[in-house]
Short mmCIF file of C-alpha atoms and ligand atoms in Angstrom, two decimals:
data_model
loop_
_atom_site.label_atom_id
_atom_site.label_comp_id
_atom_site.label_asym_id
_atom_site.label_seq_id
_atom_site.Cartn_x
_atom_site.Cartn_y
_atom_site.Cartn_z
CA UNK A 243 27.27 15.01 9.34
CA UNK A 244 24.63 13.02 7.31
CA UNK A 245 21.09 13.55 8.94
CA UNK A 246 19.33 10.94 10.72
CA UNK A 247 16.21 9.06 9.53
CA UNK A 248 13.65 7.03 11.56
CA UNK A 249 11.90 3.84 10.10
CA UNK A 250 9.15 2.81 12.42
CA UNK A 251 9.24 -1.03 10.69
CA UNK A 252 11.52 -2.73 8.82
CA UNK A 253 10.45 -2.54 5.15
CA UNK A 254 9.69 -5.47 2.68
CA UNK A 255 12.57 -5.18 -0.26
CA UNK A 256 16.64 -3.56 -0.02
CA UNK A 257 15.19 0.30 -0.40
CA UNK A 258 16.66 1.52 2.99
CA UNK A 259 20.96 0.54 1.54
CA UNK A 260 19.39 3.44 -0.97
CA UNK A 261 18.39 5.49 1.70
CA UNK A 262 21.96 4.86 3.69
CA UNK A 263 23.71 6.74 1.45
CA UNK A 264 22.26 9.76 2.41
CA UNK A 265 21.35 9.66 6.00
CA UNK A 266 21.80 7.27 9.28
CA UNK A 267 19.07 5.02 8.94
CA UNK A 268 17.65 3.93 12.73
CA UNK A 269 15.14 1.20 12.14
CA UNK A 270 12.89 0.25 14.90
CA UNK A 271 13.65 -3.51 14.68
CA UNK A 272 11.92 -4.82 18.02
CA UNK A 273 9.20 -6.49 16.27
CA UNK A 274 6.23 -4.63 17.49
CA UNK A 275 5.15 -1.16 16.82
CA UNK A 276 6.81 1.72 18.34
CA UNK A 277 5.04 3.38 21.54
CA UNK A 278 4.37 6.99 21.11
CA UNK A 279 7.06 7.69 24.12
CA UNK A 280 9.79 5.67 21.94
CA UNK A 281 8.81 7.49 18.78
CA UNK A 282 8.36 11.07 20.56
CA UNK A 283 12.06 10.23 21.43
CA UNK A 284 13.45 8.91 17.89
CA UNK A 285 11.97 11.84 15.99
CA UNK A 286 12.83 14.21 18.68
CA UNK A 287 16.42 14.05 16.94
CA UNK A 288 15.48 12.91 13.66
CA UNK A 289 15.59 14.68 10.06
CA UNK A 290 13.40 12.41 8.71
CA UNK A 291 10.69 9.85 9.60
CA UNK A 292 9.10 7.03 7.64
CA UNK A 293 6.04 6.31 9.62
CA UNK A 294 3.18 3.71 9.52
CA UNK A 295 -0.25 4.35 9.23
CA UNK A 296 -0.57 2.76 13.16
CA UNK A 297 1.81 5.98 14.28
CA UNK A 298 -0.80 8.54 15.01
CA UNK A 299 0.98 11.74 15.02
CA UNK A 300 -0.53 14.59 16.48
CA UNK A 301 0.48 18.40 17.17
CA UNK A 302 2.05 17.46 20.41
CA UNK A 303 4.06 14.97 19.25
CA UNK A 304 5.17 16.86 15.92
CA UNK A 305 6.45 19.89 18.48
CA UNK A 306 9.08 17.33 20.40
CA UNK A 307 10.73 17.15 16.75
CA UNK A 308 12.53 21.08 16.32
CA UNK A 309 14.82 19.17 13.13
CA UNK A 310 12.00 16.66 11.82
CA UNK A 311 11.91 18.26 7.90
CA UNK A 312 9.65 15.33 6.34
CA UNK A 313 7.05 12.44 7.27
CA UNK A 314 7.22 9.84 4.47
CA UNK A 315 3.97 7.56 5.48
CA UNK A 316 4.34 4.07 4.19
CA UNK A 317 0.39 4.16 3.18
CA UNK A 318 -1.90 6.38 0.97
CA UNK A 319 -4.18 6.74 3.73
CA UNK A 320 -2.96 9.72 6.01
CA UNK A 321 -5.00 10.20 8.51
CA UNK A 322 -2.73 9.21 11.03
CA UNK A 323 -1.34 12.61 10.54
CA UNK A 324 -2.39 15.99 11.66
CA UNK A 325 -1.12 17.58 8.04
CA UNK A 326 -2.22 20.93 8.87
CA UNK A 327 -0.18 21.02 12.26
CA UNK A 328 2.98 19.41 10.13
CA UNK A 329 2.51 22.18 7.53
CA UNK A 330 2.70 25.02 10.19
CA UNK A 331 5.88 23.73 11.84
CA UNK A 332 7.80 23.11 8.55
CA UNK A 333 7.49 19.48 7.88
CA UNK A 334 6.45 18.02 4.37
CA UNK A 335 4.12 14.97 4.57
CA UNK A 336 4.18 12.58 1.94
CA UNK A 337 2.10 9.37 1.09
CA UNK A 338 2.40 6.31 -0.96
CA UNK A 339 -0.06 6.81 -3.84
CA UNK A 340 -1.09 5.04 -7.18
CA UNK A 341 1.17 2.06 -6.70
CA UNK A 342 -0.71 0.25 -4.55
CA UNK A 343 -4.13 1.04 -6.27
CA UNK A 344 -4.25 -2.16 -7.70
CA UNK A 345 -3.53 -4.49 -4.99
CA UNK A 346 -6.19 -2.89 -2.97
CA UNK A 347 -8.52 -3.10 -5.43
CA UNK A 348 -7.73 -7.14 -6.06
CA UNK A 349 -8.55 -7.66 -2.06
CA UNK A 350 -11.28 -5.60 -2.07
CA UNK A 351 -12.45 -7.96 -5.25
CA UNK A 352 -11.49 -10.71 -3.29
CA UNK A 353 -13.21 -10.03 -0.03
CA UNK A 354 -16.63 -8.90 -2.45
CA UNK A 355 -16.26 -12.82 -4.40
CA UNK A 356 -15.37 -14.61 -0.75
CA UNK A 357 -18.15 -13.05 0.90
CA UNK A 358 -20.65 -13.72 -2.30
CA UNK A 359 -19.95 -16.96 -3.05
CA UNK A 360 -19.06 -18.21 1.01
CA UNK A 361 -15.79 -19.50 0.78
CA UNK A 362 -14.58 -18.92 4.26
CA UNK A 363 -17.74 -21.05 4.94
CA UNK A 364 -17.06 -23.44 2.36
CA UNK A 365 -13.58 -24.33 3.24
CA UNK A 366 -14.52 -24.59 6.78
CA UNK A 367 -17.38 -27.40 6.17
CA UNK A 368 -14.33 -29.46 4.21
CA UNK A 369 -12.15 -28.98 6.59
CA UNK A 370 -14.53 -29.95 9.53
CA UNK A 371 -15.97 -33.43 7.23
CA UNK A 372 -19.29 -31.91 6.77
CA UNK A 373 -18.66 -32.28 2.97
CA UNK A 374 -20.82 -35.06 2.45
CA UNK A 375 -21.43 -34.43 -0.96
CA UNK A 376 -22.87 -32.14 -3.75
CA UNK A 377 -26.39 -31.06 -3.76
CA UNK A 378 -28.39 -28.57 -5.39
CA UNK A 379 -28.85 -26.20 -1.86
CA UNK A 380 -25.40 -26.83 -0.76
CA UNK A 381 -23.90 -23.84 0.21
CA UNK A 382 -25.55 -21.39 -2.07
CA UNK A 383 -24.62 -17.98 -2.46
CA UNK A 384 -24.91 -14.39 -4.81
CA UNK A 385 -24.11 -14.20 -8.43
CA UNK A 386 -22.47 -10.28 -9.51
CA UNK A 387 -23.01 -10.95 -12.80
CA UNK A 388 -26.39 -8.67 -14.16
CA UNK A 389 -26.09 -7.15 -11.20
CA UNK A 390 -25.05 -3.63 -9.25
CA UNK A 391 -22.03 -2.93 -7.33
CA UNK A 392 -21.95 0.80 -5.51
CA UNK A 393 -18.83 2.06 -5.13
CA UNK A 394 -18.66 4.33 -2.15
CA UNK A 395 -15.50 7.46 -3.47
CA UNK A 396 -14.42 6.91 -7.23
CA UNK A 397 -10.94 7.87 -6.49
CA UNK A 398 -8.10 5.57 -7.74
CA UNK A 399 -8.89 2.57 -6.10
CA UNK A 400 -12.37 3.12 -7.11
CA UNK A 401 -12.01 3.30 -10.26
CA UNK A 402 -10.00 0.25 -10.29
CA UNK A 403 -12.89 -1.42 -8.34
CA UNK A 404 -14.94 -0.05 -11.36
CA UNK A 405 -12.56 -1.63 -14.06
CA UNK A 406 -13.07 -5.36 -12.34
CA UNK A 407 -16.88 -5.08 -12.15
CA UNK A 408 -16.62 -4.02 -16.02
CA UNK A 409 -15.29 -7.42 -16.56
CA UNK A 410 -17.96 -9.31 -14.39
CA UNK A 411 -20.88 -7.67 -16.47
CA UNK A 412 -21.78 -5.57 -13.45
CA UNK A 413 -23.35 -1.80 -13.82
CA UNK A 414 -22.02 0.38 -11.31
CA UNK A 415 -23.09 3.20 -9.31
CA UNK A 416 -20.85 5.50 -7.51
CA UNK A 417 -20.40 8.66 -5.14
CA UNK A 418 -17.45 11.23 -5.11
CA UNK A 419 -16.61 14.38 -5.36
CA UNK A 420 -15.99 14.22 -9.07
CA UNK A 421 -17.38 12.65 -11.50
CA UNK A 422 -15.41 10.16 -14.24
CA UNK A 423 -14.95 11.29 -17.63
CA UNK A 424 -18.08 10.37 -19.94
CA UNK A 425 -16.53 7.84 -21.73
CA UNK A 426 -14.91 6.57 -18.86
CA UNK A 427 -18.60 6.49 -17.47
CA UNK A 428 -19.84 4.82 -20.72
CA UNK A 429 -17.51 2.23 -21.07
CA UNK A 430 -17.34 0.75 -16.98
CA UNK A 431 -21.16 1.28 -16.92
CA UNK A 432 -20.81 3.74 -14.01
CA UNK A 433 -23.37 6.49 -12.76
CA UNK A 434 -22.57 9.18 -10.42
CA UNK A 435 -25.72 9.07 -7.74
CA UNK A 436 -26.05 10.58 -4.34
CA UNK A 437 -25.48 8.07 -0.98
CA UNK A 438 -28.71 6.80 0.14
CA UNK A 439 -29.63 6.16 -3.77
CA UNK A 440 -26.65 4.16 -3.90
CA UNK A 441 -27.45 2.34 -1.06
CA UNK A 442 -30.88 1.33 -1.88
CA UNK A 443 -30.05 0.26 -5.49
CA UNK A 444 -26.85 -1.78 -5.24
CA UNK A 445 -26.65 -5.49 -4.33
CA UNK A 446 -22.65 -5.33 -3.23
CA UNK A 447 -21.24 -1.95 -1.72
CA UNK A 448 -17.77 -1.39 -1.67
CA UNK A 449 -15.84 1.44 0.39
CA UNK A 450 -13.29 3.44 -1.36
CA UNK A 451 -13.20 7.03 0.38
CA UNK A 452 -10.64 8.71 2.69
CA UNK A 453 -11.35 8.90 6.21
CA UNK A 454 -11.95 12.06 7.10
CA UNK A 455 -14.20 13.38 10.06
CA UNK A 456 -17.08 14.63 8.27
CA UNK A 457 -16.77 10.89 6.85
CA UNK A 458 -16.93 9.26 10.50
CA UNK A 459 -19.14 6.65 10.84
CA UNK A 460 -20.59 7.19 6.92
CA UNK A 461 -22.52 4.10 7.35
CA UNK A 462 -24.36 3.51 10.48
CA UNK A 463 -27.37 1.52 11.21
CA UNK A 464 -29.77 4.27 9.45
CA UNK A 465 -27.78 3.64 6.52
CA UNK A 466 -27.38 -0.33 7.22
CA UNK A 467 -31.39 -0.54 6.63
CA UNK A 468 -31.15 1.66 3.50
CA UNK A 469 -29.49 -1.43 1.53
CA UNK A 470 -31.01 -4.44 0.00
CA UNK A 471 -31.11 -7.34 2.47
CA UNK A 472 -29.27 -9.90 -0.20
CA UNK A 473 -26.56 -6.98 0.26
CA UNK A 474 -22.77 -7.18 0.72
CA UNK A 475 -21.13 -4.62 1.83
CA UNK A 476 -17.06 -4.44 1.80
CA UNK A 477 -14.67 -2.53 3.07
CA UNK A 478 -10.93 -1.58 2.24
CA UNK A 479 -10.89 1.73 3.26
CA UNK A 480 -10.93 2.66 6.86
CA UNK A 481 -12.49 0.76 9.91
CA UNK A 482 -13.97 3.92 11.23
CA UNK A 483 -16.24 4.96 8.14
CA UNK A 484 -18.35 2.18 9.44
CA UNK A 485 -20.18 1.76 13.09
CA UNK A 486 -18.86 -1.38 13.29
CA UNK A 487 -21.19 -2.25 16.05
CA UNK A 488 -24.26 -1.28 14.11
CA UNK A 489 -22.58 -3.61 11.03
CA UNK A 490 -22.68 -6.67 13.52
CA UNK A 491 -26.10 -6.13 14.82
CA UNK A 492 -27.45 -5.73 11.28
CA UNK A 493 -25.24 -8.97 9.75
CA UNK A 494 -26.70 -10.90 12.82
CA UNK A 495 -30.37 -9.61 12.06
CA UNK A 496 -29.77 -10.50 8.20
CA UNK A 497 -30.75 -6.71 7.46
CA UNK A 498 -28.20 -6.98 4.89
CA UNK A 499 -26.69 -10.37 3.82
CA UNK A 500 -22.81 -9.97 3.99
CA UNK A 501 -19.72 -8.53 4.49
CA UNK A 502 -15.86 -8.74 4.01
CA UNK A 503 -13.68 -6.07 5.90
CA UNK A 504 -10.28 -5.84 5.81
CA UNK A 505 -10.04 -2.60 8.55
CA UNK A 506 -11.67 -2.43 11.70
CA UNK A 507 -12.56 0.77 14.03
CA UNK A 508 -9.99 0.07 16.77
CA UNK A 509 -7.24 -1.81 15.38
CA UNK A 510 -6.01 -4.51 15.93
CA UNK A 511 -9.55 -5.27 17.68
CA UNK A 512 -12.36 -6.47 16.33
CA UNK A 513 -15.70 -6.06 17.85
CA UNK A 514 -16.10 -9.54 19.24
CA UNK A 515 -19.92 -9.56 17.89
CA UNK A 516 -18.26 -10.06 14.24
CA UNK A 517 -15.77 -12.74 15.39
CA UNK A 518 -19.18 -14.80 15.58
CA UNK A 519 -20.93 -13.62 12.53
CA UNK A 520 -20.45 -16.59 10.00
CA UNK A 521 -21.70 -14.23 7.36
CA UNK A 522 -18.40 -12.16 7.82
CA UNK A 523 -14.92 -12.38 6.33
CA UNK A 524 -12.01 -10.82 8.02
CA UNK A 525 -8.91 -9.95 6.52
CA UNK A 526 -6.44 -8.50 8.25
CA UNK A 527 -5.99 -4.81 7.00
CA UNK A 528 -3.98 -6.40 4.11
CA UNK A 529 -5.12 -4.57 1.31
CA UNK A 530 -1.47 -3.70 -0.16
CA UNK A 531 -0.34 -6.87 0.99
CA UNK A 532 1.94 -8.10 -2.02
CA UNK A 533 5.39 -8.14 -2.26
CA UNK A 534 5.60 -5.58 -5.13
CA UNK A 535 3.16 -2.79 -3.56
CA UNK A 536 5.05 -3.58 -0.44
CA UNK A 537 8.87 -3.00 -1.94
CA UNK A 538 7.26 -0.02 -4.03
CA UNK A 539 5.95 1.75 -1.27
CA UNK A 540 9.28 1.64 0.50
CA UNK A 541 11.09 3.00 -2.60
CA UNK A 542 8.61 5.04 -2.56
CA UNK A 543 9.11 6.64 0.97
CA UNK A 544 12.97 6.29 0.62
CA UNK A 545 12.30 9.28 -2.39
CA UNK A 546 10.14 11.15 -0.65
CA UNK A 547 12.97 11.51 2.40
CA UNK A 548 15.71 11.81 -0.09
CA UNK A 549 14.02 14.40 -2.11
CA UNK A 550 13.33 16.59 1.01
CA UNK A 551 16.50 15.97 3.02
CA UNK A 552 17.77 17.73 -0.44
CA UNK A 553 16.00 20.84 0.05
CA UNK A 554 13.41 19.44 -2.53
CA UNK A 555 9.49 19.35 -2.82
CA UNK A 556 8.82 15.22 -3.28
CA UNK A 557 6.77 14.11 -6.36
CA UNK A 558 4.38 12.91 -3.82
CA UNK A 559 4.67 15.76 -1.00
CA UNK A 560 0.85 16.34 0.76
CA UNK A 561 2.02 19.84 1.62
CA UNK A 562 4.19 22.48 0.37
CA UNK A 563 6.83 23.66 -1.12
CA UNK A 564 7.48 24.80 2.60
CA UNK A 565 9.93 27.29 4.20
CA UNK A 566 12.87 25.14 4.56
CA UNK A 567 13.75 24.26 8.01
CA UNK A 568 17.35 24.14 9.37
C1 GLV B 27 -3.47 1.27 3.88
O1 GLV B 27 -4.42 1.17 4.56
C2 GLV B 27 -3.01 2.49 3.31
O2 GLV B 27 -3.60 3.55 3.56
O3 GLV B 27 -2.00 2.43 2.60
C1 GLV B 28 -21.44 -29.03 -11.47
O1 GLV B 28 -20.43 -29.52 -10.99
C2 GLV B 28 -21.96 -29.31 -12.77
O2 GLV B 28 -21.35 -30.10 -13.53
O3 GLV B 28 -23.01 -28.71 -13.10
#
């Protein structure tokens, strides 16, 4: 009998016919995410699972699946998943890396020129009639040019960060646990510097690190008053490396001058204090929002779940090679 696979969405592109071919495919097709009972339940007798990064799965949940052999997350992020609990029953985790490095990097640009040069604002006053002209104080907002963007984890999507503010003549500081290549360094301006240097030097911030516990709450209000107040500080990453709170207090105080976000602490909510901060864009965790990330991360997940149903370690397996479980 094939084995069975779970899809907690449907998935942008024709990957899952692929995936037919080797297992029953049961796609959660109700439009809304699937409630931790409902999922406890699919995986309980699935083989595989293709998850989304709003599917916490924790050790209690991962026990009520005896046959679940691999967790193919349709992010890069993973910390939706308690790896080390999935690694001690068995199951391989897998992610969705590198092809969606660019896209994220493109919104985080956007958000960082959006918040900079007020567009939100901007298209607001049209829409409204308060365009009532040009003049010379209309409206006026940050140039990046000459100027220094801190990039906060120079991991893929960092770097990629690092490659656009190359071609907007910015220098760049960064933090992470390794450093780029020296000619890498050269050649995108970039200087590995410690956090509260960073955050005292750079006139745009931009978050790019893994959220982890240690990393909870990274920036807080201590850090918030660290930064220059013409600063704008984005995030891609995850809602939680921020105290979003703190964030709205200091945007409304003008300790720093800006922000774009596109993830929030307790998504889908958004502490209502931003909602009223005109100095705020918010996107709506859409960072790999495109239709070719989207369709590549599925094919993506549909190899990870092939790979492992086979017996095989995937190319981009978190864990393992693990004792195989029947
Ligand atoms: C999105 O947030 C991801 O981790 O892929
Ligand atoms: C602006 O529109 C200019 O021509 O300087």
């Amino acid at each position: 009998m094939k084995p069975t696979v779970f899809v907690a969405r449907p998935l942008p592109g024709n990957h899952l016919e692929r995936l037919a071919k080797h297992a029953r495919v049961r796609v959660n097709d109700t439009g809304r995410d699937v409630r931790k009972e409902e999922l406890a339940k699919a995986i309980a007798e699935a083989d595989g699972l293709i998850s989304m990064l709003v599917n916490p799965l924790d050790k209690s949940l991962l026990r009520q699946a005896p046959r679940l052999k691999v967790i193919a997350n349709y992010a890069v992020g993973f910390d939706n998943i308690d790896v080390p609990a999935a690694t001690e029953l068995g199951i391989i985790v897998a992610n969705t890396p590198d092809v969606l490095t660019e896209a994220t990097a493109d919104l985080a640009w956007a958000l960082l020129l959006t918040a900079s040069r007020r567009i939100v604002e901007g298209d607001r006053l049209v829409r409204e009639g308060g365009f009532r002209g040009w003049h010379p104080g209309l409206l006026l907002g940050r140039q990046l040019s000459g100027k220094t963007l801190g990039i906060i984890g120079m991991g893929r999507i960092g770097t990629a960060v690092a490659r656009r503010a190359a071609g907007f003549g910015m220098d760049v500081l960064y933090t992470g646990r390794r450093a780029l290549r020296p000619e890498l360094e050269e050649q995108l301006r970039a200087r590995q510097t410690g956090l509260e240097q960073l955050l005292s030097m750079s006139d745009f911030i931009s978050l790019h690190a893994p959220y982890t516990r240690e990393n909870h709450h990274l920036i807080g209000a201590e850090q918030l008053r660290l930064m220059k107040r013409e600063a704008i500080l984005v995030n891609t990453a995850r809602g939680a490396l921020i105290d979003e709170r703190a964030l709205a207090e200091a945007l409304r105080q003008q300790v720093i001058a800006g922000a774009g976000l596109d993830v929030y602490e307790r998504e889908p909510q958004v502490e209502p204090l931003l909602l009223s901060c005109d100095n705020a864009v918010l996107a709506p965790h859409a960072g790999s929002a495109t239709w070719e990330t989207r369709s590549e991360m599925a094919a993506i997940c549909v190899d990870a779940v092939i790979a492992a149903l086979r017996g095989d370690v995937p190319r981009t397996a978190l864990n393992g090679p693990l004792p195989r479980r029947q």
